CSV table of C-alpha atoms in Angstrom, one decimal:
chain,number,residue,atom,x,y,z
E,1,MET,CA,-38.1,-138.1,28.7
E,2,GLY,CA,-36.7,-138.3,32.0
E,3,MET,CA,-35.0,-141.6,33.6
E,4,SER,CA,-37.8,-142.1,35.9
E,5,SER,CA,-40.2,-142.0,33.2
E,6,LEU,CA,-38.3,-144.5,31.2
E,7,LYS,CA,-38.0,-146.8,34.2
E,8,LEU,CA,-42.1,-146.5,34.6
E,9,LEU,CA,-42.9,-147.2,30.8
E,10,LYS,CA,-40.4,-150.2,31.3
E,11,PHE,CA,-42.1,-151.8,34.2
E,12,VAL,CA,-45.6,-150.9,32.9
E,13,LEU,CA,-44.8,-152.7,29.5
E,14,PHE,CA,-43.3,-155.5,31.5
E,15,PHE,CA,-46.1,-156.0,33.8
E,16,PHE,CA,-48.8,-155.9,31.0
E,17,ASN,CA,-47.1,-158.3,29.2
E,18,LEU,CA,-46.4,-160.6,32.0
E,19,ILE,CA,-50.3,-160.6,32.5
E,20,PHE,CA,-50.8,-161.2,28.8
E,21,TRP,CA,-48.4,-164.1,28.8
E,22,PHE,CA,-50.4,-165.7,32.0
E,23,CYS,CA,-53.5,-165.2,29.9
E,24,GLY,CA,-51.9,-166.8,26.9
E,25,CYS,CA,-50.9,-170.0,29.1
E,26,CYS,CA,-54.5,-170.3,30.4
E,27,ILE,CA,-55.8,-169.9,26.8
E,28,LEU,CA,-53.3,-172.6,25.6
E,29,GLY,CA,-54.0,-174.8,28.5
E,30,LEU,CA,-57.5,-174.6,27.8
E,31,GLY,CA,-57.1,-175.5,24.3
E,32,ILE,CA,-55.1,-178.7,25.2
E,33,TYR,CA,-57.7,-179.5,27.6
E,34,LEU,CA,-60.4,-179.3,25.0
E,35,LEU,CA,-58.3,-181.3,22.5
E,36,ILE,CA,-57.8,-184.1,25.1
E,37,HIS,CA,-61.1,-184.1,26.9
E,38,SER,CA,-63.6,-182.6,24.4
E,39,LYS,CA,-66.9,-184.5,23.5
E,40,PHE,CA,-67.2,-182.3,20.7
E,41,GLY,CA,-66.8,-183.9,17.2
E,42,VAL,CA,-66.1,-182.3,14.0
E,43,LEU,CA,-68.9,-180.1,12.9
E,44,PHE,CA,-67.3,-179.0,9.5
E,45,HIS,CA,-66.5,-182.1,7.8
E,46,ASN,CA,-64.8,-180.3,5.0
E,47,LEU,CA,-62.5,-178.5,7.6
E,48,PRO,CA,-61.8,-181.3,10.1
E,49,SER,CA,-58.8,-179.3,11.9
E,50,LEU,CA,-61.3,-176.4,12.7
E,51,THR,CA,-62.0,-177.2,16.1
E,52,LEU,CA,-62.3,-174.9,19.3
E,53,GLY,CA,-59.2,-176.7,20.8
E,54,ASN,CA,-57.1,-176.1,17.8
E,55,VAL,CA,-58.0,-172.4,17.6
E,56,LEU,CA,-57.4,-171.9,21.5
E,57,VAL,CA,-54.0,-173.7,21.2
E,58,ILE,CA,-52.8,-171.5,18.1
E,59,VAL,CA,-54.2,-168.2,19.6
E,60,GLY,CA,-52.7,-169.1,23.1
E,61,SER,CA,-49.3,-169.8,21.5
E,62,VAL,CA,-49.4,-166.5,19.5
E,63,ILE,CA,-50.1,-164.5,22.7
E,64,MET,CA,-47.3,-166.4,24.8
E,65,VAL,CA,-44.7,-165.7,22.4
E,66,VAL,CA,-45.6,-161.9,21.6
E,67,ALA,CA,-45.9,-161.3,25.5
E,68,PHE,CA,-42.6,-163.1,26.0
E,69,LEU,CA,-40.9,-160.7,23.3
E,70,GLY,CA,-42.6,-157.7,25.1
E,71,CYS,CA,-41.7,-158.8,28.8
E,72,MET,CA,-38.1,-159.8,28.1
E,73,GLY,CA,-37.5,-156.9,25.7
E,74,SER,CA,-38.7,-154.3,28.2
E,75,ILE,CA,-37.1,-155.7,31.4
E,76,LYS,CA,-33.7,-156.4,29.5
E,77,GLU,CA,-33.8,-153.3,27.5
E,78,ASN,CA,-33.1,-155.3,24.3
E,79,LYS,CA,-33.8,-153.4,21.2
E,80,CYS,CA,-33.8,-156.5,19.0
E,81,LEU,CA,-36.6,-158.2,21.2
E,82,LEU,CA,-38.6,-154.9,21.4
E,83,MET,CA,-38.4,-154.3,17.6
E,84,SER,CA,-39.7,-158.1,17.0
E,85,PHE,CA,-42.5,-157.2,19.7
E,86,PHE,CA,-43.6,-154.1,17.8
E,87,VAL,CA,-43.4,-156.0,14.3
E,88,LEU,CA,-45.5,-158.8,15.5
E,89,LEU,CA,-48.0,-156.5,17.1
E,90,LEU,CA,-48.0,-154.7,13.9
E,91,ILE,CA,-48.6,-157.8,11.8
E,92,ILE,CA,-51.4,-158.9,14.0
E,93,LEU,CA,-53.2,-155.6,13.9
E,94,LEU,CA,-52.9,-155.8,10.1
E,95,ALA,CA,-54.2,-159.1,10.3
E,96,GLU,CA,-57.3,-158.3,12.4
E,97,VAL,CA,-58.1,-155.2,10.3
E,98,THR,CA,-57.8,-157.5,7.1
E,99,LEU,CA,-60.1,-160.0,8.8
E,100,ALA,CA,-62.6,-157.6,9.9
E,101,ILE,CA,-62.9,-156.2,6.3
E,102,LEU,CA,-63.1,-159.6,4.6
E,103,LEU,CA,-65.6,-160.8,7.0
E,104,PHE,CA,-67.8,-157.7,6.4
E,105,VAL,CA,-67.3,-158.0,2.5
E,106,TYR,CA,-68.1,-161.8,2.5
E,107,GLU,CA,-70.7,-162.0,5.4
E,108,GLN,CA,-73.5,-163.3,3.2
E,109,LYS,CA,-71.1,-166.0,1.8
E,110,LEU,CA,-69.8,-166.9,5.2
E,111,LYS,CA,-73.4,-167.3,6.5
E,112,GLU,CA,-74.1,-169.5,3.6
E,113,TYR,CA,-71.0,-171.5,3.7
E,114,VAL,CA,-71.5,-172.2,7.6
E,115,ALA,CA,-75.0,-173.1,7.3
E,116,GLU,CA,-74.2,-175.5,4.5
E,117,GLY,CA,-71.5,-177.1,6.6
E,118,LEU,CA,-73.8,-177.4,9.4
E,119,THR,CA,-76.8,-178.9,7.4
E,120,GLU,CA,-74.5,-181.2,6.0
E,121,SER,CA,-73.2,-182.5,9.4
E,122,ILE,CA,-76.6,-183.0,10.5
E,123,GLN,CA,-77.1,-185.5,7.7
E,124,ARG,CA,-74.2,-187.5,9.6
E,125,TYR,CA,-76.0,-187.3,12.8
E,126,ASN,CA,-76.9,-190.8,12.9
E,127,SER,CA,-73.8,-192.2,11.5
E,128,ASP,CA,-71.1,-190.7,13.3
E,129,ASN,CA,-70.8,-190.6,17.0
E,130,SER,CA,-68.7,-187.7,17.4
E,131,THR,CA,-71.0,-185.6,15.3
E,132,LYS,CA,-73.8,-186.8,17.2
E,133,ALA,CA,-72.1,-186.0,20.6
E,134,ALA,CA,-71.3,-182.4,19.2
E,135,TRP,CA,-74.9,-181.6,18.1
E,136,ASP,CA,-76.4,-183.0,21.3
E,137,SER,CA,-74.0,-180.8,23.6
E,138,ILE,CA,-74.4,-177.9,21.3
E,139,GLN,CA,-78.2,-178.0,21.2
E,140,SER,CA,-78.4,-178.7,25.0
E,141,PHE,CA,-76.2,-175.9,25.8
E,142,LEU,CA,-77.4,-173.2,23.5
E,143,GLN,CA,-81.2,-174.4,23.9
E,144,CYS,CA,-81.5,-174.6,20.0
E,145,CYS,CA,-82.4,-177.0,17.5
E,146,GLY,CA,-80.4,-177.7,14.3
E,147,VAL,CA,-79.5,-174.8,12.1
E,148,ASN,CA,-82.9,-173.2,11.3
E,149,GLY,CA,-85.0,-175.0,13.5
E,150,THR,CA,-86.6,-178.4,13.9
E,151,SER,CA,-87.2,-178.6,10.1
E,152,ASP,CA,-83.6,-179.3,9.7
E,153,TRP,CA,-84.0,-182.8,11.2
E,154,THR,CA,-85.8,-185.0,8.5
E,155,SER,CA,-86.2,-188.0,10.7
E,156,GLY,CA,-87.5,-185.7,13.5
E,157,PRO,CA,-85.6,-183.6,16.0
E,158,PRO,CA,-83.5,-185.5,18.4
E,159,ALA,CA,-83.8,-185.6,22.2
E,160,SER,CA,-81.4,-182.8,22.6
E,161,CYS,CA,-83.5,-180.2,21.0
E,162,PRO,CA,-85.5,-178.1,23.6
E,163,LYS,CA,-89.2,-179.3,23.7
E,164,GLY,CA,-90.8,-175.7,23.3
E,165,SER,CA,-90.0,-172.3,22.8
E,166,ALA,CA,-92.2,-170.6,25.1
E,167,VAL,CA,-89.7,-169.1,27.2
E,168,LYS,CA,-87.9,-167.6,24.5
E,169,VAL,CA,-91.2,-166.0,23.1
E,170,LEU,CA,-92.0,-164.8,26.9
E,171,GLY,CA,-88.3,-163.3,27.0
E,172,MET,CA,-88.6,-161.7,23.7
E,173,SER,CA,-92.1,-160.2,24.6
E,174,PHE,CA,-90.8,-158.9,27.8
E,175,ALA,CA,-87.9,-157.4,26.1
E,176,LEU,CA,-89.9,-155.7,23.6
E,177,THR,CA,-92.3,-154.5,26.0
E,178,LEU,CA,-89.5,-153.1,28.3
E,179,ASN,CA,-88.0,-151.3,25.2
E,180,CYS,CA,-91.3,-149.6,24.2
E,181,GLN,CA,-91.7,-148.7,27.9
E,182,ILE,CA,-88.3,-147.1,28.1
E,183,ASP,CA,-89.1,-145.2,24.8
E,184,LYS,CA,-92.3,-143.7,26.3
E,185,THR,CA,-90.5,-142.6,29.6
E,186,SER,CA,-87.6,-141.0,27.5
E,187,GLN,CA,-90.2,-139.2,25.7
E,188,VAL,CA,-92.2,-137.9,28.7
E,189,LEU,CA,-89.1,-136.8,30.4
E,190,GLY,CA,-87.7,-135.2,27.1
E,191,LEU,CA,-84.5,-137.2,26.9
């Protein structure tokens, strides 16, 4: 490789890692903001540290460290920093692949565990204000009610549950009709 190609590679690696470093700063900042100002309580009481704020702080910190190593290693042409950058990226890649495989293998158990944890937190709705606030916020934002529907709420659904599902049924009907129409059009055109 010529010297100009190496300089180009050096600056491309630097600028991409600089962008990732800024993204990591933003993710970290959002995580800290959520930790300080979040109305969301703990929905999984058997995993109290599993909150969106904590996850974002960890992810943002890791991105910042890795991107910093890439930035400094490329601009200073430091072999130690570049090799550390490479090793950390390799570890992250292996962890992602391992996590994807585990999620695929244990998908059903994970669904059951999450549903059980959320159903358990529904039972704490009236006794824990942070859980109540979390459920109210989530149900209002996602326009859903409970884990499996209104039947999850033994004393009746709270006010944060949407009143009806007519809009969803209409949306589903329109989507299915459009999908069938696209199939018919494709068959007519021979696509």
